[in-house]
mmCIF file of C-alpha atoms in Angstrom:
data_model
loop_
_atom_site.group_PDB
_atom_site.id
_atom_site.type_symbol
_atom_site.label_atom_id
_atom_site.label_comp_id
_atom_site.label_asym_id
_atom_site.label_seq_id
_atom_site.Cartn_x
_atom_site.Cartn_y
_atom_site.Cartn_z
ATOM 1 C CA MET A 235 -36.949 -23.038 25.744
ATOM 2 C CA ARG A 236 -35.625 -19.857 27.097
ATOM 3 C CA ALA A 237 -32.552 -21.987 28.530
ATOM 4 C CA SER A 238 -31.503 -23.506 25.749
ATOM 5 C CA LEU A 239 -31.398 -19.672 24.198
ATOM 6 C CA LEU A 240 -29.149 -18.479 26.517
ATOM 7 C CA ILE A 241 -26.767 -21.711 26.142
ATOM 8 C CA PHE A 242 -26.572 -21.123 22.521
ATOM 9 C CA LEU A 243 -25.952 -17.201 22.575
ATOM 10 C CA PHE A 244 -23.035 -17.973 25.211
ATOM 11 C CA MET A 245 -21.512 -20.674 22.769
ATOM 12 C CA LEU A 246 -21.574 -18.052 19.843
ATOM 13 C CA SER A 247 -19.538 -15.261 21.927
ATOM 14 C CA PRO A 248 -15.861 -15.886 22.128
ATOM 15 C CA TYR A 249 -15.922 -12.881 24.955
ATOM 16 C CA CYS A 250 -18.135 -15.239 27.121
ATOM 17 C CA LEU A 251 -15.638 -18.234 27.318
ATOM 18 C CA SER A 252 -12.395 -18.315 28.954
ATOM 19 C CA THR A 253 -9.420 -17.832 27.428
ATOM 20 C CA GLU A 254 -5.707 -19.479 28.253
ATOM 21 C CA THR A 255 -3.544 -17.238 26.228
ATOM 22 C CA LEU A 256 -3.666 -13.399 25.128
ATOM 23 C CA LYS A 257 -1.789 -12.301 22.209
ATOM 24 C CA VAL A 258 -0.226 -8.450 21.993
ATOM 25 C CA ALA A 259 0.976 -6.864 19.361
ATOM 26 C CA THR A 260 2.557 -2.972 18.112
ATOM 27 C CA PHE A 261 2.877 -2.384 14.907
ATOM 28 C CA ASN A 262 4.149 1.292 13.522
ATOM 29 C CA VAL A 263 1.958 1.427 10.167
ATOM 30 C CA SER A 264 3.266 4.313 8.827
ATOM 31 C CA MET A 265 -0.277 5.561 7.659
ATOM 32 C CA GLU A 266 0.052 9.080 7.753
ATOM 33 C CA ALA A 267 -0.637 11.883 5.122
ATOM 34 C CA GLY A 268 3.412 11.668 3.978
ATOM 35 C CA ASN A 269 3.538 8.401 3.194
ATOM 36 C CA TYR A 270 0.724 8.615 0.574
ATOM 37 C CA PRO A 271 2.068 11.133 -1.827
ATOM 38 C CA GLU A 272 -0.014 10.186 -4.924
ATOM 39 C CA ALA A 273 -3.283 10.151 -2.800
ATOM 40 C CA LEU A 274 -2.601 14.550 -2.200
ATOM 41 C CA THR A 275 -5.171 16.142 -4.134
ATOM 42 C CA LYS A 276 -3.649 18.218 -6.770
ATOM 43 C CA THR A 277 -4.699 22.006 -7.598
ATOM 44 C CA LYS A 278 -3.731 24.923 -9.713
ATOM 45 C CA ASN A 279 -3.030 28.227 -8.227
ATOM 46 C CA SER A 280 -3.215 31.473 -9.146
ATOM 47 C CA GLN A 281 -0.813 31.191 -11.963
ATOM 48 C CA GLY A 282 -2.710 28.438 -13.516
ATOM 49 C CA ALA A 283 0.528 26.154 -11.911
ATOM 50 C CA THR A 284 -0.337 22.649 -10.815
ATOM 51 C CA GLN A 285 0.414 21.934 -6.829
ATOM 52 C CA GLN A 286 -0.145 19.429 -4.330
ATOM 53 C CA SER A 287 -2.398 19.983 -1.297
ATOM 54 C CA THR A 288 -1.021 20.516 2.533
ATOM 55 C CA PRO A 289 -1.028 17.075 3.884
ATOM 56 C CA SER A 290 -3.883 16.687 6.415
ATOM 57 C CA ILE A 291 -5.839 14.088 7.895
ATOM 58 C CA ASN A 292 -7.936 13.996 4.616
ATOM 59 C CA VAL A 293 -5.598 11.798 2.973
ATOM 60 C CA LEU A 294 -5.724 9.070 5.397
ATOM 61 C CA GLN A 295 -9.324 9.228 5.188
ATOM 62 C CA ARG A 296 -9.228 8.804 1.167
ATOM 63 C CA VAL A 297 -6.945 6.077 1.018
ATOM 64 C CA LEU A 298 -9.448 4.051 3.704
ATOM 65 C CA SER A 299 -12.545 4.788 2.511
ATOM 66 C CA THR A 300 -11.691 2.681 -0.682
ATOM 67 C CA GLY A 301 -10.585 -0.260 0.567
ATOM 68 C CA GLU A 302 -8.229 -0.447 -2.249
ATOM 69 C CA HIS A 303 -4.788 0.802 -1.257
ATOM 70 C CA PRO A 304 -2.411 -1.573 -1.418
ATOM 71 C CA GLN A 305 -0.349 -0.704 0.902
ATOM 72 C CA VAL A 306 -2.515 -0.571 3.313
ATOM 73 C CA LYS A 307 -4.448 -4.215 1.845
ATOM 74 C CA ASN A 308 -0.549 -5.648 3.219
ATOM 75 C CA VAL A 309 -1.092 -4.058 6.616
ATOM 76 C CA ALA A 310 -4.053 -5.505 6.913
ATOM 77 C CA GLU A 311 -2.883 -9.094 5.455
ATOM 78 C CA ILE A 312 0.088 -8.733 7.840
ATOM 79 C CA ILE A 313 -2.354 -8.450 10.622
ATOM 80 C CA GLN A 314 -4.363 -11.153 9.626
ATOM 81 C CA ARG A 315 -1.836 -13.695 9.302
ATOM 82 C CA VAL A 316 -0.812 -12.633 12.573
ATOM 83 C CA ASN A 317 -4.609 -12.211 14.513
ATOM 84 C CA PRO A 318 -3.594 -10.474 17.343
ATOM 85 C CA ASP A 319 -6.495 -9.830 20.194
ATOM 86 C CA VAL A 320 -4.903 -6.596 21.643
ATOM 87 C CA LEU A 321 -3.069 -4.193 18.693
ATOM 88 C CA LEU A 322 -1.588 -1.313 19.082
ATOM 89 C CA LEU A 323 -1.059 1.148 15.477
ATOM 90 C CA ASN A 324 0.953 3.733 15.725
ATOM 91 C CA GLU A 325 1.872 6.282 12.763
ATOM 92 C CA PHE A 326 -2.254 6.021 12.469
ATOM 93 C CA ASP A 327 -3.585 9.284 11.968
ATOM 94 C CA TYR A 328 -5.706 10.765 14.527
ATOM 95 C CA ILE A 329 -9.427 11.461 12.628
ATOM 96 C CA ALA A 330 -11.807 12.256 15.362
ATOM 97 C CA ASP A 331 -14.728 10.432 13.485
ATOM 98 C CA LYS A 332 -14.039 7.149 13.940
ATOM 99 C CA THR A 333 -16.136 6.128 10.669
ATOM 100 C CA LYS A 334 -13.326 7.811 8.704
ATOM 101 C CA GLY A 335 -10.992 6.770 10.318
ATOM 102 C CA VAL A 336 -10.171 3.283 12.902
ATOM 103 C CA ASP A 337 -13.714 1.989 11.900
ATOM 104 C CA ALA A 338 -13.219 2.178 7.878
ATOM 105 C CA PHE A 339 -9.797 0.908 8.152
ATOM 106 C CA ILE A 340 -11.154 -1.991 10.114
ATOM 107 C CA SER A 341 -14.432 -2.510 7.937
ATOM 108 C CA HIS A 342 -12.957 -2.102 4.487
ATOM 109 C CA TYR A 343 -9.457 -3.555 5.162
ATOM 110 C CA LEU A 344 -9.454 -5.783 8.229
ATOM 111 C CA ASN A 345 -12.768 -7.172 7.786
ATOM 112 C CA VAL A 346 -11.908 -7.903 4.388
ATOM 113 C CA SER A 347 -10.100 -11.334 3.125
ATOM 114 C CA GLN A 348 -6.568 -9.873 2.098
ATOM 115 C CA ASN A 349 -4.894 -12.671 -0.227
ATOM 116 C CA GLY A 350 -6.696 -15.604 0.687
ATOM 117 C CA GLN A 351 -6.367 -14.726 4.955
ATOM 118 C CA GLN A 352 -9.227 -14.986 7.259
ATOM 119 C CA ALA A 353 -10.256 -11.407 7.801
ATOM 120 C CA VAL A 354 -10.176 -10.365 11.701
ATOM 121 C CA ASP A 355 -12.338 -8.394 13.381
ATOM 122 C CA TYR A 356 -11.773 -5.776 16.627
ATOM 123 C CA PRO A 357 -14.796 -4.730 17.850
ATOM 124 C CA TYR A 358 -13.585 -2.263 20.505
ATOM 125 C CA THR A 359 -11.245 0.436 19.555
ATOM 126 C CA TYR A 360 -10.089 3.511 21.407
ATOM 127 C CA ILE A 361 -8.256 6.885 19.699
ATOM 128 C CA ALA A 362 -7.494 9.979 21.306
ATOM 129 C CA PRO A 363 -5.772 13.930 20.661
ATOM 130 C CA VAL A 364 -1.870 14.047 20.439
ATOM 131 C CA ASN A 365 0.487 16.658 20.523
ATOM 132 C CA THR A 366 2.147 16.028 17.120
ATOM 133 C CA GLY A 367 1.211 19.064 14.798
ATOM 134 C CA LEU A 368 -0.613 21.125 17.576
ATOM 135 C CA ALA A 369 0.355 24.464 17.030
ATOM 136 C CA THR A 370 2.656 26.579 20.061
ATOM 137 C CA PRO A 371 3.245 30.021 19.699
ATOM 138 C CA PHE A 372 7.193 29.213 19.962
ATOM 139 C CA ASP A 373 10.451 29.027 18.197
ATOM 140 C CA LEU A 374 10.875 25.567 19.463
ATOM 141 C CA ASP A 375 13.631 24.555 17.177
ATOM 142 C CA ASN A 376 15.367 27.771 17.524
ATOM 143 C CA ASN A 377 15.430 28.162 13.451
ATOM 144 C CA GLY A 378 14.687 32.072 14.140
ATOM 145 C CA ARG A 379 10.805 31.426 13.008
ATOM 146 C CA ALA A 380 7.796 30.879 15.154
ATOM 147 C CA GLU A 381 6.075 28.568 12.459
ATOM 148 C CA GLN A 382 3.284 26.843 14.748
ATOM 149 C CA LEU A 383 3.774 23.250 13.001
ATOM 150 C CA GLY A 384 6.676 20.926 12.551
ATOM 151 C CA GLY A 385 9.464 21.551 15.044
ATOM 152 C CA ASP A 386 7.454 24.283 16.741
ATOM 153 C CA ALA A 387 4.598 21.993 17.379
ATOM 154 C CA TYR A 388 4.273 20.563 20.831
ATOM 155 C CA GLY A 389 5.305 17.078 18.933
ATOM 156 C CA PHE A 390 6.557 17.155 15.696
ATOM 157 C CA GLY A 391 4.185 17.160 12.955
ATOM 158 C CA LEU A 392 2.540 19.009 9.828
ATOM 159 C CA TYR A 393 -1.121 19.079 10.888
ATOM 160 C CA PRO A 394 -2.791 18.260 13.936
ATOM 161 C CA GLY A 395 -2.821 14.394 14.774
ATOM 162 C CA GLN A 396 -0.128 13.374 12.453
ATOM 163 C CA TYR A 397 1.679 10.244 13.620
ATOM 164 C CA GLY A 398 -1.390 9.508 15.816
ATOM 165 C CA MET A 399 -2.062 6.212 17.696
ATOM 166 C CA ALA A 400 -5.311 3.724 17.702
ATOM 167 C CA LEU A 401 -5.781 1.033 19.762
ATOM 168 C CA LEU A 402 -7.564 -2.111 18.769
ATOM 169 C CA SER A 403 -9.107 -5.106 20.776
ATOM 170 C CA LYS A 404 -11.307 -8.135 20.628
ATOM 171 C CA TYR A 405 -11.899 -7.872 24.757
ATOM 172 C CA PRO A 406 -13.343 -5.059 25.940
ATOM 173 C CA ILE A 407 -12.058 -1.634 26.786
ATOM 174 C CA ASP A 408 -12.892 -0.212 30.266
ATOM 175 C CA ILE A 409 -13.453 3.272 28.828
ATOM 176 C CA ASN A 410 -14.640 4.631 32.023
ATOM 177 C CA ASN A 411 -10.920 3.931 33.720
ATOM 178 C CA ILE A 412 -8.782 5.404 31.021
ATOM 179 C CA ARG A 413 -5.990 7.794 31.537
ATOM 180 C CA THR A 414 -4.233 9.898 29.345
ATOM 181 C CA PHE A 415 -0.773 12.094 29.555
ATOM 182 C CA GLN A 416 -0.849 14.394 26.751
ATOM 183 C CA ARG A 417 -0.757 17.590 28.425
ATOM 184 C CA PHE A 418 1.733 16.537 31.656
ATOM 185 C CA LYS A 419 4.569 19.569 31.230
ATOM 186 C CA TRP A 420 7.838 18.240 31.401
ATOM 187 C CA HIS A 421 9.382 20.422 33.868
ATOM 188 C CA HIS A 422 6.669 19.233 35.935
ATOM 189 C CA MET A 423 8.848 16.062 36.065
ATOM 190 C CA PRO A 424 11.771 16.021 39.028
ATOM 191 C CA HIS A 425 14.965 16.203 37.800
ATOM 192 C CA PRO A 426 14.516 16.517 33.853
ATOM 193 C CA GLN A 427 16.368 15.888 31.412
ATOM 194 C CA GLN A 428 16.369 20.046 30.453
ATOM 195 C CA PRO A 429 18.723 20.367 27.034
ATOM 196 C CA TYR A 430 21.293 23.088 27.260
ATOM 197 C CA ILE A 431 23.539 24.834 24.581
ATOM 198 C CA PRO A 432 26.292 23.584 25.050
ATOM 199 C CA SER A 433 29.452 26.347 25.068
ATOM 200 C CA PRO A 434 33.188 25.217 24.784
ATOM 201 C CA GLN A 435 33.588 28.905 26.560
ATOM 202 C CA GLN A 436 31.465 27.921 29.183
ATOM 203 C CA LYS A 437 31.243 25.499 32.247
ATOM 204 C CA GLU A 438 28.389 23.078 32.041
ATOM 205 C CA THR A 439 26.404 25.003 34.469
ATOM 206 C CA GLU A 440 26.609 28.777 32.699
ATOM 207 C CA TRP A 441 25.024 26.554 29.423
ATOM 208 C CA THR A 442 22.407 28.250 28.240
ATOM 209 C CA PRO A 443 19.107 26.557 27.897
ATOM 210 C CA TRP A 444 17.816 25.410 24.978
ATOM 211 C CA TYR A 445 13.833 26.177 25.408
ATOM 212 C CA ASP A 446 13.445 30.037 27.099
ATOM 213 C CA ALA A 447 11.577 30.063 30.309
ATOM 214 C CA LYS A 448 8.244 30.789 29.055
ATOM 215 C CA GLU A 449 8.901 27.697 26.434
ATOM 216 C CA TRP A 450 10.174 25.381 29.165
ATOM 217 C CA GLN A 451 7.222 26.009 31.170
ATOM 218 C CA SER A 452 4.600 25.493 28.411
ATOM 219 C CA LEU A 453 6.496 22.504 26.902
ATOM 220 C CA ARG A 454 4.462 18.757 27.409
ATOM 221 C CA LEU A 455 6.528 15.562 27.668
ATOM 222 C CA SER A 456 4.963 13.715 25.686
ATOM 223 C CA SER A 457 5.796 14.110 21.683
ATOM 224 C CA LYS A 458 2.519 12.216 21.001
ATOM 225 C CA SER A 459 0.954 10.798 24.126
ATOM 226 C CA HIS A 460 0.789 8.467 26.529
ATOM 227 C CA TRP A 461 -2.001 6.209 27.419
ATOM 228 C CA ASP A 462 -2.965 3.817 29.947
ATOM 229 C CA VAL A 463 -5.993 1.880 28.325
ATOM 230 C CA PRO A 464 -7.750 -1.385 30.661
ATOM 231 C CA VAL A 465 -8.849 -4.000 28.751
ATOM 232 C CA LEU A 466 -11.126 -6.855 30.442
ATOM 233 C CA VAL A 467 -10.316 -10.078 29.571
ATOM 234 C CA ASN A 468 -11.521 -13.236 31.392
ATOM 235 C CA GLY A 469 -13.258 -10.435 34.254
ATOM 236 C CA GLU A 470 -9.893 -9.187 34.951
ATOM 237 C CA SER A 471 -8.658 -5.852 33.986
ATOM 238 C CA ILE A 472 -5.116 -5.924 31.940
ATOM 239 C CA HIS A 473 -3.705 -2.317 31.748
ATOM 240 C CA ILE A 474 -2.885 -1.517 27.943
ATOM 241 C CA LEU A 475 0.116 1.316 28.650
ATOM 242 C CA ALA A 476 0.668 2.657 25.276
ATOM 243 C CA MET A 477 3.368 5.392 23.835
ATOM 244 C CA HIS A 478 5.505 6.660 20.951
ATOM 245 C CA PRO A 479 8.104 8.465 22.570
ATOM 246 C CA THR A 480 9.860 11.021 20.147
ATOM 247 C CA PRO A 481 13.081 9.606 17.805
ATOM 248 C CA PRO A 482 16.515 10.302 19.570
ATOM 249 C CA SER A 483 17.467 12.218 16.289
ATOM 250 C CA PHE A 484 16.749 15.348 14.058
ATOM 251 C CA ASP A 485 18.717 17.784 16.856
ATOM 252 C CA GLY A 486 21.973 19.162 17.328
ATOM 253 C CA GLU A 487 24.580 19.416 20.028
ATOM 254 C CA GLU A 488 21.837 20.342 22.797
ATOM 255 C CA ASP A 489 20.310 16.768 22.308
ATOM 256 C CA ARG A 490 16.719 18.070 23.040
ATOM 257 C CA ASN A 491 15.451 15.066 21.331
ATOM 258 C CA GLY A 492 17.767 12.439 22.693
ATOM 259 C CA LYS A 493 16.633 13.960 26.201
ATOM 260 C CA ARG A 494 13.161 13.875 26.025
ATOM 261 C CA ASN A 495 13.144 10.619 24.832
ATOM 262 C CA HIS A 496 14.840 9.240 27.503
ATOM 263 C CA ASP A 497 12.378 11.170 29.918
ATOM 264 C CA GLU A 498 9.270 10.020 27.798
ATOM 265 C CA ILE A 499 10.209 6.732 28.353
ATOM 266 C CA ARG A 500 11.156 7.492 32.250
ATOM 267 C CA LEU A 501 7.268 8.747 32.686
ATOM 268 C CA MET A 502 6.022 5.379 31.605
ATOM 269 C CA ALA A 503 8.724 3.737 33.839
ATOM 270 C CA ASP A 504 7.832 5.929 36.769
ATOM 271 C CA TYR A 505 4.142 5.294 35.953
ATOM 272 C CA LEU A 506 4.028 1.544 36.881
ATOM 273 C CA SER A 507 4.343 2.152 40.902
ATOM 274 C CA PRO A 508 2.868 4.413 43.206
ATOM 275 C CA ASP A 509 6.586 5.271 44.844
ATOM 276 C CA LYS A 510 8.469 6.574 41.736
ATOM 277 C CA GLY A 511 5.028 7.746 40.076
ATOM 278 C CA SER A 512 3.423 10.026 42.597
ATOM 279 C CA TYR A 513 4.284 13.088 40.846
ATOM 280 C CA ILE A 514 2.076 11.784 37.685
ATOM 281 C CA TYR A 515 -1.176 13.529 36.663
ATOM 282 C CA ASP A 516 -3.261 12.607 33.989
ATOM 283 C CA ASP A 517 -5.010 14.706 32.039
ATOM 284 C CA ASN A 518 -8.357 15.235 34.046
ATOM 285 C CA GLY A 519 -6.028 16.738 36.638
ATOM 286 C CA ASN A 520 -5.792 13.466 38.897
ATOM 287 C CA LYS A 521 -2.542 12.285 40.646
ATOM 288 C CA VAL A 522 -2.397 8.660 38.855
ATOM 289 C CA SER A 523 0.128 5.710 39.132
ATOM 290 C CA LEU A 524 -0.345 2.017 38.884
ATOM 291 C CA GLN A 525 -0.881 0.407 42.166
ATOM 292 C CA HIS A 526 0.993 -2.729 43.104
ATOM 293 C CA ASN A 527 0.193 -5.973 41.772
ATOM 294 C CA THR A 528 -1.330 -4.229 38.226
ATOM 295 C CA ARG A 529 -1.235 -6.526 35.470
ATOM 296 C CA PHE A 530 -0.070 -4.474 32.585
ATOM 297 C CA VAL A 531 1.296 -4.338 28.902
ATOM 298 C CA LEU A 532 3.646 -2.047 27.175
ATOM 299 C CA VAL A 533 3.162 -1.557 23.610
ATOM 300 C CA GLY A 534 4.937 0.581 21.305
ATOM 301 C CA ASP A 535 7.323 2.041 18.491
ATOM 302 C CA PHE A 536 9.872 3.750 21.623
ATOM 303 C CA ASN A 537 12.323 4.700 19.032
ATOM 304 C CA ALA A 538 15.472 3.184 21.745
ATOM 305 C CA ALA A 539 17.527 0.489 20.628
ATOM 306 C CA ASP A 540 18.704 -2.145 23.176
ATOM 307 C CA ILE A 541 21.674 -2.550 21.287
ATOM 308 C CA GLY A 542 23.892 -1.620 18.393
ATOM 309 C CA ASP A 543 24.649 1.834 16.825
ATOM 310 C CA LYS A 544 21.687 3.227 17.637
ATOM 311 C CA TYR A 545 21.736 2.307 21.476
ATOM 312 C CA ARG A 546 21.790 4.963 24.191
ATOM 313 C CA GLU A 547 22.879 3.857 27.388
ATOM 314 C CA GLY A 548 20.164 3.702 30.354
ATOM 315 C CA VAL A 549 17.341 4.609 28.220
ATOM 316 C CA ILE A 550 15.151 1.603 27.377
ATOM 317 C CA GLU A 551 16.960 -0.196 30.495
ATOM 318 C CA GLN A 552 14.090 1.824 31.925
ATOM 319 C CA LEU A 553 11.528 -0.559 31.353
ATOM 320 C CA THR A 554 13.606 -3.770 29.837
ATOM 321 C CA GLU A 555 15.333 -3.871 33.323
ATOM 322 C CA ASN A 556 12.670 -2.764 35.425
ATOM 323 C CA PRO A 557 12.036 -5.457 38.428
ATOM 324 C CA LEU A 558 7.987 -5.163 37.570
ATOM 325 C CA VAL A 559 8.567 -5.946 33.702
ATOM 326 C CA ASN A 560 9.150 -9.258 32.251
ATOM 327 C CA ASN A 561 11.583 -8.755 29.388
ATOM 328 C CA THR A 562 13.149 -12.654 29.426
ATOM 329 C CA VAL A 563 11.840 -13.447 25.905
ATOM 330 C CA LEU A 564 12.573 -11.455 23.149
ATOM 331 C CA PRO A 565 10.753 -11.511 20.084
ATOM 332 C CA ILE A 566 12.699 -12.593 17.007
ATOM 333 C CA SER A 567 12.669 -12.936 13.052
ATOM 334 C CA CYS A 568 14.682 -15.100 10.603
ATOM 335 C CA GLY A 569 14.247 -12.040 8.386
ATOM 336 C CA GLY A 570 16.017 -9.424 10.896
ATOM 337 C CA ALA A 571 18.215 -12.183 10.868
ATOM 338 C CA GLU A 572 19.435 -12.461 7.618
ATOM 339 C CA SER A 573 18.780 -8.481 6.837
ATOM 340 C CA PHE A 574 22.097 -7.289 8.660
ATOM 341 C CA SER A 575 25.500 -8.786 9.276
ATOM 342 C CA VAL A 576 25.242 -8.517 13.043
ATOM 343 C CA ALA A 577 24.446 -11.168 15.390
ATOM 344 C CA TYR A 578 22.104 -10.040 17.303
ATOM 345 C CA SER A 579 20.091 -8.367 14.499
ATOM 346 C CA ASP A 580 16.985 -11.208 14.600
ATOM 347 C CA ARG A 581 15.778 -8.827 17.534
ATOM 348 C CA TYR A 582 15.203 -6.064 15.015
ATOM 349 C CA THR A 583 11.865 -4.428 14.098
ATOM 350 C CA ALA A 584 12.912 -1.668 11.798
ATOM 351 C CA SER A 585 13.759 -1.931 8.322
ATOM 352 C CA TRP A 586 16.979 1.161 9.358
ATOM 353 C CA GLY A 587 18.324 -1.590 11.882
ATOM 354 C CA ALA A 588 17.292 -1.564 15.604
ATOM 355 C CA ARG A 589 14.726 -2.873 18.015
ATOM 356 C CA ALA A 590 12.751 -0.216 18.376
ATOM 357 C CA ASP A 591 9.260 -1.613 19.087
ATOM 358 C CA TYR A 592 8.126 -3.495 22.124
ATOM 359 C CA VAL A 593 5.937 -5.171 23.863
ATOM 360 C CA LEU A 594 6.664 -5.427 27.494
ATOM 361 C CA PRO A 595 4.294 -7.162 29.413
ATOM 362 C CA SER A 596 4.393 -6.921 33.700
ATOM 363 C CA ALA A 597 6.413 -9.442 35.588
ATOM 364 C CA GLN A 598 3.149 -11.609 36.601
ATOM 365 C CA PHE A 599 2.881 -12.727 33.354
ATOM 366 C CA ASP A 600 4.365 -15.984 31.585
ATOM 367 C CA ILE A 601 5.162 -15.441 28.161
ATOM 368 C CA THR A 602 4.441 -18.706 25.788
ATOM 369 C CA ASP A 603 5.532 -17.030 22.544
ATOM 370 C CA ALA A 604 6.605 -14.049 21.021
ATOM 371 C CA GLY A 605 7.886 -12.832 17.373
ATOM 372 C CA VAL A 606 8.373 -10.090 14.707
ATOM 373 C CA PHE A 607 6.696 -10.647 11.672
ATOM 374 C CA TRP A 608 9.810 -10.260 9.334
ATOM 375 C CA PRO A 609 9.485 -13.176 6.349
ATOM 376 C CA THR A 610 13.402 -14.130 4.724
ATOM 377 C CA LYS A 611 13.932 -12.912 0.960
ATOM 378 C CA ASN A 612 13.302 -16.328 0.013
ATOM 379 C CA SER A 613 10.065 -16.658 1.218
ATOM 380 C CA GLU A 614 6.392 -15.672 -0.372
ATOM 381 C CA LEU A 615 5.756 -13.286 2.100
ATOM 382 C CA TYR A 616 8.772 -11.532 1.845
ATOM 383 C CA ARG A 617 6.781 -9.100 -0.465
ATOM 384 C CA LEU A 618 4.853 -8.135 2.585
ATOM 385 C CA VAL A 619 8.125 -6.323 3.550
ATOM 386 C CA ASP A 620 10.327 -5.654 0.872
ATOM 387 C CA LYS A 621 10.262 -2.250 0.862
ATOM 388 C CA ARG A 622 8.896 0.349 2.862
ATOM 389 C CA GLU A 623 5.924 1.068 0.138
ATOM 390 C CA ALA A 624 5.144 -2.728 0.509
ATOM 391 C CA SER A 625 4.029 -2.163 4.277
ATOM 392 C CA SER A 626 6.042 0.308 6.795
ATOM 393 C CA ASP A 627 9.502 0.416 7.358
ATOM 394 C CA HIS A 628 8.816 -1.398 11.041
ATOM 395 C CA ARG A 629 7.753 -4.635 11.338
ATOM 396 C CA LEU A 630 4.513 -5.794 13.442
ATOM 397 C CA VAL A 631 6.004 -7.382 17.102
ATOM 398 C CA TRP A 632 3.389 -9.821 19.072
ATOM 399 C CA VAL A 633 4.132 -11.462 22.153
ATOM 400 C CA THR A 634 1.779 -14.056 23.442
ATOM 401 C CA LEU A 635 1.021 -14.232 27.089
ATOM 402 C CA ALA A 636 -0.284 -16.871 29.760
ATOM 403 C CA LEU A 637 -3.013 -16.154 31.207
ATOM 404 C CA ASP A 638 -4.390 -17.685 35.038
#
């Protein structure tokens, strides 16, 4: 009787059974307060005028608490249709209380059938603080005012946790071996791309640094955070390497965001091997990098195009041309192909025209399938992506990996 019960329980648990493939996805879901102006509370000031509340994590908490927000329901439907095993969400506000954040999203949206789709569940999740909206005492954007937030935060943000990340998994997460790199200092990277203020009257070697000495010594490299999250699949640890580098824009001739984007991507590229990553330390102060032959999957909105007018030479190649990375299969879509006139737009992952979001496995993996969720305009599913307010200005990107 006892043996029969154990066999029955074994058959019920999908995590006890060997799986032949693993589908890994990334999705910038735009789930931050600025995306939900209608959810901002309205108050009256001392003069009796109506004003909106300041954006904060409370906005997303309210949106997630109801299970009824149409944009989030569409996001959930996209996830249900693709049904990845491991999923990184970018621009999902960091809410330390999981019951009001990522757990609420799962229980109120993903665990509920959207438009007839089968509900999905992710029993394992990971969140952590990010640098966006984390105040500094400096005038980092050099506008003459030290405003703490916005361009003066460690990562651009109007409140702590804006544009955060969340990892969802159907397989156990090895919590004890997670590494984060939120506090790694930019100047600790060998030969960093330090921003300077160009001056035609001076030689380049005489240009003034954009950040003064105190700022440069304090500035963190990661605009959000960099994560190494091991997921246990078939008894093997697969490292999910997640990040969301700053866009290489919203700056001037000093190119501070472009240079930061390059070095944020470089940090992860160097982390892939001990010989290049020997300088890297995690948030516990330990010198760490991946050991040789470690299986990994790089995921996130990297804000680095590989072709087209938004391409910057030598940036994304740090990963896509890395011999440790398998970039042989490009996720594509028919919707992206028809939305732009250029021949390579089938690889685009953002409505503004670029491959910005990546799922890049290590070279040990064979890729069996890949795609970008971007339906064509004549599809019934186009309603899920026809404008930013439908779901997001980014598309879900997925890759299916063969497991030995």
